């Protein structure tokens, strides 16, 4: 019997580069602190032995991705080239950026584009009515999916059984007094949002912030992202968000469906 030839794109156990995996994990921990860190802190956050973290840091420093004064380590601007590579190659960002700008201009509020990454959402683009980014979430900002409007829209693409299992397994910490953490209530909320085609989350992710989001679908109807409008609770009511912002979001999301592959 002739053994089928392995495709070059098919991964093998020996293809996994553990040192690269550790290096990427170490780079990610810099996003958990807003100031330079000591070697011991970095090693602990990355879950790596101190000696391993030290070698990786010196390798990254040699490549220009990390700087150090001998005691403290911090990422350099070169790290941004990794994010730029994603943003430049991502079709959704190119297609949706003009849409976000239109939404923000019409609503006079910030509009954002988010995708699901594990149990979190990551914001990959946004539009501002003034083009001055003084509020709202930054590009690359992460939040738990279960308590955000964009997250619930994205989780809604899962089948009921998979969604139930996902909610039960994920970490669900209350971020505000209003955060819903019970998996049964979340399942009910997300399935209801799926049925009506949008999600509105009020003060569950941040204490003074509410957001309304709709799915972004590609040409075949598969949900690939979510767009939202978020605002301070003192400025816009939930009723106004549904009356003013929901039709705008739905209209703009519908326009890009045929162009997303």
Coordinates of C-alpha atoms in Angstrom, one line a residue:
X1 CA 0.0 0.0 0.0
X2 CA 1.4 3.4 -1.0
X3 CA 1.5 5.8 1.8
X4 CA -0.1 9.2 0.8
X5 CA 2.4 12.0 0.3
X6 CA 2.3 14.6 3.0
X7 CA 1.4 18.1 1.9
X8 CA 4.1 20.7 2.4
X9 CA 1.5 22.8 4.3
X10 CA 0.6 20.0 6.6
X11 CA 2.2 20.5 10.0
X12 CA 4.3 17.8 11.6
X13 CA 5.3 17.3 15.3
X14 CA 8.9 18.1 14.3
X15 CA 7.9 21.4 12.7
X16 CA 7.1 23.0 16.0
X17 CA 9.8 25.4 17.1
X18 CA 9.6 25.6 20.9
X19 CA 12.1 28.4 21.3
X20 CA 10.1 30.6 18.9
X21 CA 6.9 29.9 20.8
X22 CA 8.6 30.9 24.0
X23 CA 9.9 34.1 22.5
X24 CA 6.5 35.1 21.2
X25 CA 4.9 34.3 24.6
X26 CA 7.6 36.5 26.3
X27 CA 6.9 39.4 23.9
X28 CA 3.2 39.2 24.7
X29 CA 3.8 39.8 28.4
X30 CA 5.0 43.4 27.8
X31 CA 1.4 44.2 27.0
X32 CA 0.4 43.4 30.6
X33 CA 2.5 46.2 32.0
X34 CA 2.8 49.9 31.2
X35 CA 6.4 50.2 32.4
X36 CA 9.7 48.4 31.9
X37 CA 10.1 45.2 33.9
X38 CA 12.8 43.2 35.6
X39 CA 13.9 39.8 34.3
X40 CA 12.2 38.0 37.2
X41 CA 8.8 39.7 36.5
X42 CA 9.0 38.9 32.8
X43 CA 9.9 35.2 33.5
X44 CA 7.0 34.9 35.9
X45 CA 4.5 36.4 33.6
X46 CA 5.6 34.3 30.7
X47 CA 5.7 31.1 32.8
X48 CA 9.4 30.5 31.8
X49 CA 12.5 29.7 33.8
X50 CA 14.6 32.7 34.6
X51 CA 17.6 31.4 32.6
X52 CA 15.4 30.8 29.6
X53 CA 13.7 34.2 29.8
X54 CA 17.2 35.8 30.0
X55 CA 18.4 34.1 26.8
X56 CA 15.3 35.1 24.9
X57 CA 15.5 38.7 26.1
X58 CA 19.1 39.0 25.0
X59 CA 18.2 37.5 21.6
X60 CA 15.3 40.0 21.2
X61 CA 17.6 42.8 22.3
X62 CA 20.1 41.7 19.7
X63 CA 17.3 41.9 17.1
X64 CA 16.3 45.3 18.2
X65 CA 12.9 44.3 19.6
X66 CA 13.8 44.9 23.2
X67 CA 15.9 47.5 25.0
X68 CA 17.5 47.3 28.5
X69 CA 19.5 49.5 30.9
X70 CA 21.0 46.4 32.5
X71 CA 18.2 45.9 35.0
X72 CA 14.9 46.7 33.3
X73 CA 13.6 45.5 29.9
X74 CA 11.1 47.2 27.6
X75 CA 9.9 46.7 24.0
X76 CA 11.2 49.0 21.3
X77 CA 9.2 50.5 18.4
X78 CA 10.4 47.7 16.2
X79 CA 7.8 45.4 17.8
X80 CA 5.2 47.5 16.0
X81 CA 6.4 46.0 12.7
X82 CA 4.7 42.7 13.7
X83 CA 1.4 44.5 14.1
X84 CA 1.8 46.5 10.9
X85 CA 2.4 43.3 9.0
X86 CA -1.0 42.0 10.2
X87 CA -2.9 45.2 9.6
X88 CA -1.5 45.7 6.1
X89 CA -2.2 42.2 5.0
X90 CA -5.7 42.0 6.5
X91 CA -8.4 42.5 3.9
X92 CA -11.0 43.4 6.6
X93 CA -9.0 46.4 7.8
X94 CA -8.6 47.8 4.3
X95 CA -12.3 47.3 3.5
X96 CA -13.7 48.4 6.8
X97 CA -11.6 51.4 7.6
X98 CA -13.6 53.7 5.3
X99 CA -16.8 52.2 6.7
X100 CA -15.8 52.9 10.3
X101 CA -14.9 56.5 9.3
X102 CA -18.4 57.0 7.7
X103 CA -20.1 55.5 10.8
X104 CA -18.1 57.7 13.2
X105 CA -18.8 60.8 11.1
X106 CA -22.5 60.1 11.0
X107 CA -22.9 59.1 14.6
X108 CA -20.4 61.6 16.0
X109 CA -19.0 58.7 18.1
X110 CA -16.1 56.3 17.8
X111 CA -16.7 53.1 15.8
X112 CA -14.5 50.0 16.1
X113 CA -13.8 46.8 14.3
X114 CA -13.1 43.6 16.4
X115 CA -12.3 40.0 15.8
X116 CA -12.4 37.0 18.1
X117 CA -9.1 35.6 19.4
X118 CA -9.6 32.7 21.8
X119 CA -11.9 33.9 24.5
X120 CA -11.1 37.6 23.9
X121 CA -11.9 40.2 21.3
X122 CA -9.1 42.3 19.9
X123 CA -9.8 45.6 18.2
X124 CA -8.0 46.0 14.9
X125 CA -9.4 49.2 13.5
X126 CA -11.5 52.2 14.5
X127 CA -12.9 55.4 13.2
X128 CA -13.3 58.7 15.0
X129 CA -15.4 61.7 14.1
X130 CA -12.5 64.0 14.7
X131 CA -9.7 61.6 13.7
X132 CA -8.1 62.5 17.1
X133 CA -7.9 59.4 19.2
X134 CA -8.5 60.8 22.6
X135 CA -11.0 58.2 23.9
X136 CA -12.4 54.7 23.3
X137 CA -10.3 51.6 22.8
X138 CA -6.9 51.5 21.1
X139 CA -6.0 49.3 18.2
X140 CA -4.8 46.0 19.7
X141 CA -6.8 46.5 22.9
X142 CA -8.3 43.3 24.3
X143 CA -11.4 42.5 26.3
X144 CA -13.2 39.4 27.4
X145 CA -15.6 38.3 24.7
X146 CA -18.5 37.2 27.0
X147 CA -19.2 40.7 28.4
X148 CA -18.8 42.9 25.3
X149 CA -21.2 43.6 22.5
X150 CA -18.7 42.7 19.7
X151 CA -17.8 39.6 21.6
X152 CA -21.3 38.4 22.0
X153 CA -21.9 39.0 18.3
X154 CA -18.9 36.9 17.4
X155 CA -19.7 34.1 19.9
X156 CA -23.1 34.0 18.3
X157 CA -21.6 32.4 15.2
X158 CA -21.1 29.2 17.2
X159 CA -23.7 26.5 17.5
X160 CA -25.6 26.1 20.7
X161 CA -23.7 23.1 22.0
X162 CA -20.3 24.6 21.2
X163 CA -21.3 27.9 22.6
X164 CA -22.5 26.3 25.9
X165 CA -19.2 24.4 26.2
X166 CA -17.2 27.5 25.4
X167 CA -19.0 29.6 28.0
X168 CA -18.6 27.0 30.7
X169 CA -14.9 26.6 30.0
X170 CA -13.8 30.3 29.7
X171 CA -12.7 32.6 32.5
X172 CA -15.7 34.8 33.5
X173 CA -14.7 37.5 35.9
X174 CA -17.0 40.4 36.7
X175 CA -15.4 43.6 35.4
X176 CA -18.2 45.8 36.8
X177 CA -21.2 45.3 39.1
X178 CA -23.3 44.9 36.0
X179 CA -21.2 42.1 34.4
X180 CA -23.2 38.9 33.8
X181 CA -21.0 35.9 34.5
X182 CA -23.5 33.1 34.8
X183 CA -23.1 30.8 31.8
X184 CA -26.8 30.0 31.5
X185 CA -27.7 33.7 31.4
X186 CA -24.9 34.4 28.9
X187 CA -26.1 31.6 26.7
X188 CA -29.6 33.0 26.7
X189 CA -28.4 36.5 26.0
X190 CA -26.1 35.5 23.2
X191 CA -28.7 33.3 21.4
X192 CA -31.2 36.1 21.7
X193 CA -28.7 38.5 20.2
X194 CA -28.0 36.1 17.4
X195 CA -31.7 36.0 16.6
X196 CA -32.1 39.7 16.4
X197 CA -28.8 40.3 14.6
X198 CA -27.1 42.7 17.1
X199 CA -25.9 43.0 20.7
X200 CA -26.2 45.8 23.1
X201 CA -24.1 45.6 26.3
X202 CA -24.6 48.2 29.0
X203 CA -21.8 48.8 31.5
X204 CA -20.7 45.2 31.7
X205 CA -17.1 45.7 30.3
X206 CA -16.6 49.2 31.7
X207 CA -18.6 50.9 34.4
X208 CA -19.6 54.0 32.4
X209 CA -19.6 52.6 28.9
X210 CA -22.2 51.0 26.7
X211 CA -21.9 49.6 23.2
X212 CA -24.0 48.3 20.3
X213 CA -22.5 45.9 17.7
X214 CA -23.5 44.0 14.6
X215 CA -21.8 41.2 12.8
X216 CA -19.7 41.7 9.7
X217 CA -20.3 38.8 7.3
X218 CA -18.2 37.7 4.3
X219 CA -19.7 36.8 0.9
X220 CA -21.0 33.4 2.0
X221 CA -22.7 34.7 5.1
X222 CA -20.1 33.6 7.6
X223 CA -19.5 36.1 10.5
X224 CA -15.8 37.1 10.4
X225 CA -15.8 40.3 12.6
X226 CA -18.0 42.8 14.4
X227 CA -18.4 46.5 14.2
X228 CA -19.7 48.7 17.0
X229 CA -20.4 52.2 18.3
X230 CA -19.5 52.8 21.9
X231 CA -20.4 55.8 24.1
X232 CA -20.4 57.1 27.6
X233 CA -23.6 56.3 29.5
X234 CA -24.2 59.9 30.3
X235 CA -24.3 60.9 26.7
X236 CA -26.4 58.4 24.8
X237 CA -29.3 56.2 26.1
X238 CA -29.8 52.6 25.1
X239 CA -33.0 53.6 23.3
X240 CA -31.1 56.1 21.2
X241 CA -28.4 53.6 20.4
X242 CA -31.0 51.2 19.0
X243 CA -32.9 54.0 17.1
X244 CA -30.0 56.0 15.7
X245 CA -27.0 53.7 15.6
X246 CA -28.3 50.3 14.9
X247 CA -29.7 51.1 11.4
X248 CA -26.4 52.9 10.6
X249 CA -24.3 49.9 11.6
X250 CA -26.5 47.4 9.8
X251 CA -26.5 49.5 6.6
X252 CA -22.7 49.8 6.5
X253 CA -22.0 46.2 7.4
X254 CA -24.4 45.0 4.7
X255 CA -22.5 47.1 2.1
X256 CA -19.2 45.3 2.5
X257 CA -20.5 41.7 2.6
X258 CA -19.9 41.1 -1.2
X259 CA -16.4 42.4 -1.0
X260 CA -15.1 40.2 1.8
X261 CA -13.6 36.9 0.7

